[in-house]
XYZ file of C-alpha atoms in Angstrom:
280
model
C -29.408 32.811 -38.453
C -31.985 35.324 -39.779
C -34.635 32.561 -39.647
C -33.584 31.777 -36.033
C -34.647 35.289 -34.948
C -38.295 34.430 -35.574
C -38.901 37.599 -37.592
C -37.945 36.267 -41.053
C -41.128 35.761 -43.135
C -41.519 32.834 -45.510
C -38.234 31.538 -46.932
C -36.313 34.735 -46.120
C -32.998 33.741 -44.652
C -32.817 30.412 -46.494
C -29.757 29.895 -48.720
C -29.536 27.759 -51.872
C -26.175 25.968 -51.925
C -25.311 24.097 -55.127
C -22.263 21.957 -55.829
C -21.166 22.418 -59.447
C -18.768 20.267 -61.430
C -15.095 20.816 -60.842
C -15.441 21.644 -57.137
C -17.216 24.946 -57.638
C -19.911 25.764 -55.065
C -22.503 28.456 -55.583
C -24.653 30.294 -53.017
C -27.898 32.210 -53.476
C -30.505 33.768 -51.209
C -33.957 32.188 -51.636
C -35.769 35.541 -51.327
C -33.581 36.824 -54.172
C -34.924 34.346 -56.680
C -32.344 31.729 -55.710
C -29.790 33.215 -58.114
C -26.438 31.550 -57.559
C -24.302 34.698 -57.878
C -21.852 34.079 -55.029
C -19.214 31.338 -54.908
C -17.025 29.532 -52.433
C -13.544 31.070 -52.033
C -11.870 29.254 -49.137
C -12.291 27.748 -45.697
C -11.469 30.148 -42.868
C -11.989 27.943 -39.819
C -13.301 24.464 -39.187
C -14.312 23.082 -35.808
C -15.612 19.601 -36.632
C -19.296 18.967 -36.015
C -19.898 22.441 -34.533
C -18.674 25.438 -36.505
C -17.426 26.040 -40.048
C -16.507 29.492 -41.342
C -16.038 30.024 -45.048
C -15.348 32.933 -47.341
C -17.653 33.568 -50.313
C -17.123 35.883 -53.257
C -19.906 38.391 -52.444
C -22.632 39.096 -49.852
C -25.988 37.446 -50.237
C -28.590 40.169 -50.866
C -31.883 40.231 -48.937
C -34.185 43.271 -49.046
C -36.062 42.083 -45.966
C -32.942 41.374 -43.885
C -31.547 44.773 -44.827
C -34.691 46.729 -43.801
C -33.563 49.467 -41.423
C -34.633 49.194 -37.814
C -36.228 52.270 -36.214
C -33.675 54.755 -34.988
C -33.823 56.112 -31.404
C -35.454 59.341 -32.576
C -38.330 57.311 -34.041
C -39.038 55.465 -30.756
C -42.460 56.154 -29.285
C -41.403 56.186 -25.645
C -44.796 57.361 -24.400
C -46.402 54.500 -26.336
C -44.053 51.999 -24.656
C -44.861 53.462 -21.249
C -48.650 53.521 -21.886
C -48.610 49.858 -22.918
C -46.908 48.737 -19.740
C -48.681 50.348 -16.803
C -47.515 53.983 -17.027
C -50.306 55.528 -19.114
C -51.048 58.333 -16.596
C -47.421 59.506 -16.558
C -47.166 59.202 -20.362
C -50.364 61.203 -20.915
C -49.188 63.898 -18.483
C -45.852 64.056 -20.326
C -47.606 64.363 -23.717
C -49.720 67.213 -22.328
C -46.559 69.192 -21.579
C -44.873 70.002 -24.909
C -41.846 71.641 -23.278
C -40.980 68.580 -21.182
C -41.820 66.168 -24.019
C -39.538 68.079 -26.327
C -36.670 67.751 -23.844
C -37.101 63.969 -23.822
C -37.171 63.787 -27.621
C -34.051 65.958 -27.930
C -32.094 63.445 -25.816
C -33.190 60.243 -27.548
C -30.207 60.031 -29.890
C -27.536 61.004 -27.371
C -28.758 58.670 -24.632
C -31.781 58.630 -22.348
C -32.944 56.737 -19.242
C -36.528 57.149 -18.051
C -38.087 56.191 -14.719
C -41.867 56.155 -15.055
C -44.154 55.828 -11.997
C -46.856 53.180 -12.259
C -50.446 54.314 -12.808
C -51.840 53.946 -9.297
C -48.941 55.882 -7.773
C -48.958 58.749 -10.279
C -52.748 59.093 -10.366
C -52.818 59.514 -6.568
C -50.102 62.164 -6.937
C -51.882 64.271 -9.586
C -53.458 66.758 -7.121
C -49.964 67.754 -5.939
C -48.743 67.970 -9.533
C -51.655 70.183 -10.542
C -50.736 72.632 -7.756
C -47.307 73.288 -9.293
C -46.542 76.304 -11.444
C -46.082 75.863 -15.194
C -42.264 75.886 -14.845
C -42.551 73.584 -11.847
C -44.588 71.071 -13.845
C -42.021 71.079 -16.646
C -39.090 70.575 -14.261
C -40.984 67.910 -12.378
C -41.657 65.822 -15.518
C -38.067 66.243 -16.725
C -36.883 65.049 -13.314
C -37.805 61.461 -14.330
C -35.362 61.417 -17.245
C -31.584 61.087 -17.183
C -29.612 62.408 -20.205
C -27.452 59.235 -20.506
C -28.138 55.601 -21.197
C -28.026 53.467 -18.034
C -28.607 49.714 -18.237
C -29.793 48.009 -15.047
C -26.310 46.531 -14.487
C -24.844 50.035 -14.829
C -27.304 51.390 -12.270
C -26.277 48.640 -9.855
C -22.601 49.495 -10.175
C -22.833 53.291 -10.521
C -24.271 54.126 -7.116
C -24.267 57.835 -6.236
C -25.752 61.168 -7.335
C -27.285 61.365 -10.792
C -28.295 64.496 -12.685
C -31.563 64.618 -14.605
C -33.058 66.418 -17.612
C -34.278 69.063 -15.162
C -30.760 69.815 -13.778
C -29.889 73.424 -14.563
C -27.118 75.243 -12.699
C -28.310 76.038 -9.194
C -31.388 73.891 -9.717
C -29.789 70.538 -9.028
C -32.838 68.267 -9.489
C -30.727 65.205 -8.802
C -31.240 61.954 -6.924
C -29.113 59.190 -5.435
C -28.946 55.702 -6.940
C -28.429 52.871 -4.439
C -28.655 49.131 -4.718
C -29.068 46.337 -2.183
C -28.249 43.192 -4.074
C -30.551 43.030 -7.088
C -32.886 45.800 -5.797
C -32.129 49.330 -7.105
C -33.580 52.398 -5.412
C -33.706 56.103 -6.234
C -33.584 58.492 -3.307
C -34.055 62.210 -2.661
C -34.285 64.057 0.654
C -38.063 63.705 0.352
C -38.609 59.993 -0.384
C -37.230 56.747 -1.814
C -38.633 54.631 -4.670
C -37.810 51.188 -6.087
C -37.247 50.126 -9.670
C -39.864 47.449 -10.321
C -39.445 46.521 -13.991
C -37.692 47.115 -17.310
C -39.800 48.283 -20.279
C -36.928 48.931 -22.707
C -33.181 48.424 -22.512
C -31.692 48.981 -25.948
C -28.806 51.397 -26.153
C -29.130 54.382 -26.272
C -32.559 54.275 -24.478
C -33.687 52.553 -21.301
C -37.103 52.823 -19.626
C -37.868 51.467 -16.152
C -40.971 51.450 -13.918
C -40.868 52.689 -10.319
C -43.309 51.905 -7.536
C -43.851 55.489 -6.286
C -43.488 59.072 -7.478
C -39.971 60.337 -6.778
C -40.210 63.844 -5.373
C -37.431 66.458 -5.939
C -36.497 68.603 -2.958
C -36.497 71.654 -5.166
C -40.305 71.482 -5.466
C -41.483 69.710 -2.347
C -40.690 70.052 1.329
C -39.726 67.085 3.449
C -42.231 66.124 6.076
C -41.137 67.592 9.446
C -39.447 65.123 11.717
C -41.720 64.505 14.687
C -40.247 65.890 17.921
C -39.487 63.231 20.486
C -42.160 62.835 23.127
C -41.211 64.595 26.426
C -40.008 62.290 29.156
C -42.694 61.770 31.797
C -42.183 63.906 34.888
C -41.285 61.990 37.985
C -44.256 61.779 40.355
C -43.886 63.278 43.791
C -42.644 60.776 46.326
C -45.647 59.161 47.893
C -45.437 58.507 51.653
C -44.121 55.077 52.281
C -46.177 52.763 54.384
C -44.657 51.913 57.770
C -43.054 48.544 58.023
C -45.410 47.575 60.832
C -48.449 48.215 58.605
C -47.045 46.378 55.684
C -46.248 43.483 57.868
C -49.702 43.432 59.505
C -51.264 43.131 55.981
C -48.969 40.396 54.890
C -49.324 36.713 55.460
C -45.759 36.335 56.643
C -44.702 34.599 59.872
C -45.971 36.351 63.068
C -43.758 38.979 64.696
C -42.325 38.418 68.226
C -45.164 40.522 69.732
C -47.671 38.106 68.381
C -46.093 35.245 70.374
C -48.217 36.264 73.446
C -51.654 34.649 73.677
C -54.270 36.585 71.893
C -56.777 38.515 74.114
C -59.944 36.622 74.713
C -63.271 38.233 73.975
C -64.865 40.279 76.800
C -67.476 37.611 77.418
C -64.932 34.778 77.529
C -66.135 32.197 80.170
C -62.604 31.814 81.484
C -62.390 35.515 82.469
C -65.785 35.398 84.150
C -64.782 32.464 86.392
C -61.606 34.265 87.513
C -63.625 37.354 88.582
C -66.076 35.284 90.644
C -63.318 33.565 92.562
C -61.671 36.906 93.460
C -64.942 38.277 94.777
C -65.600 35.291 97.124
C -62.187 35.551 98.650
């Protein structure tokens, strides 16, 4: 299975199996010169055509397979962050020996890091530069949690979480919440989203976040805008009389309008009536 990992060079991981006379079977690792110095003892389990487990007399040596993997304290966490879109945060952390030392001290016991992506952290640098020296240290430590938290653990362990900056009265905590597969970190100032996983190998996990999470101990929440005052009621305007409104409308004529309309002063009919009255 060492060859199946893709990291075994050459013939490392290959095994020489030789059937000797009298039912004796020898085993030897190819990268150990092929020496047949281990032998078949017995069958432990046989699942035909799929799995066979046997016992051999001694382990097969392989200097390459036994090479130690880097321990947590040897991990270059800033290098991992820099290579995956968090170079500004990583460089800022390296420039602060006190905060960097706190991260390194927690590597072996368990550490989870949330690093803001470059665009977000670079835009935030003016606010960071305005902090005091102790404020900068606490701020950088705020992005680390002194326990290992896999993504599945973050999804199930919703609630308050202490950070490397937590110290007695200085809470420096945030709330973990998830909505389905999306995990968010929240303070009283703002909320950020986990956008990717850079490393998840116990005891260390590193995630990217889309914005800079701001602790309430160092920053003030934006004031809630006061509700706009309700508009004052306008003074009652005089209501138009019904007769005027009706005269402007195109509705059916009122009873008064049933009488014949007055003829113009120079109506010929009126002039004839006046002439007849004068002759009589």
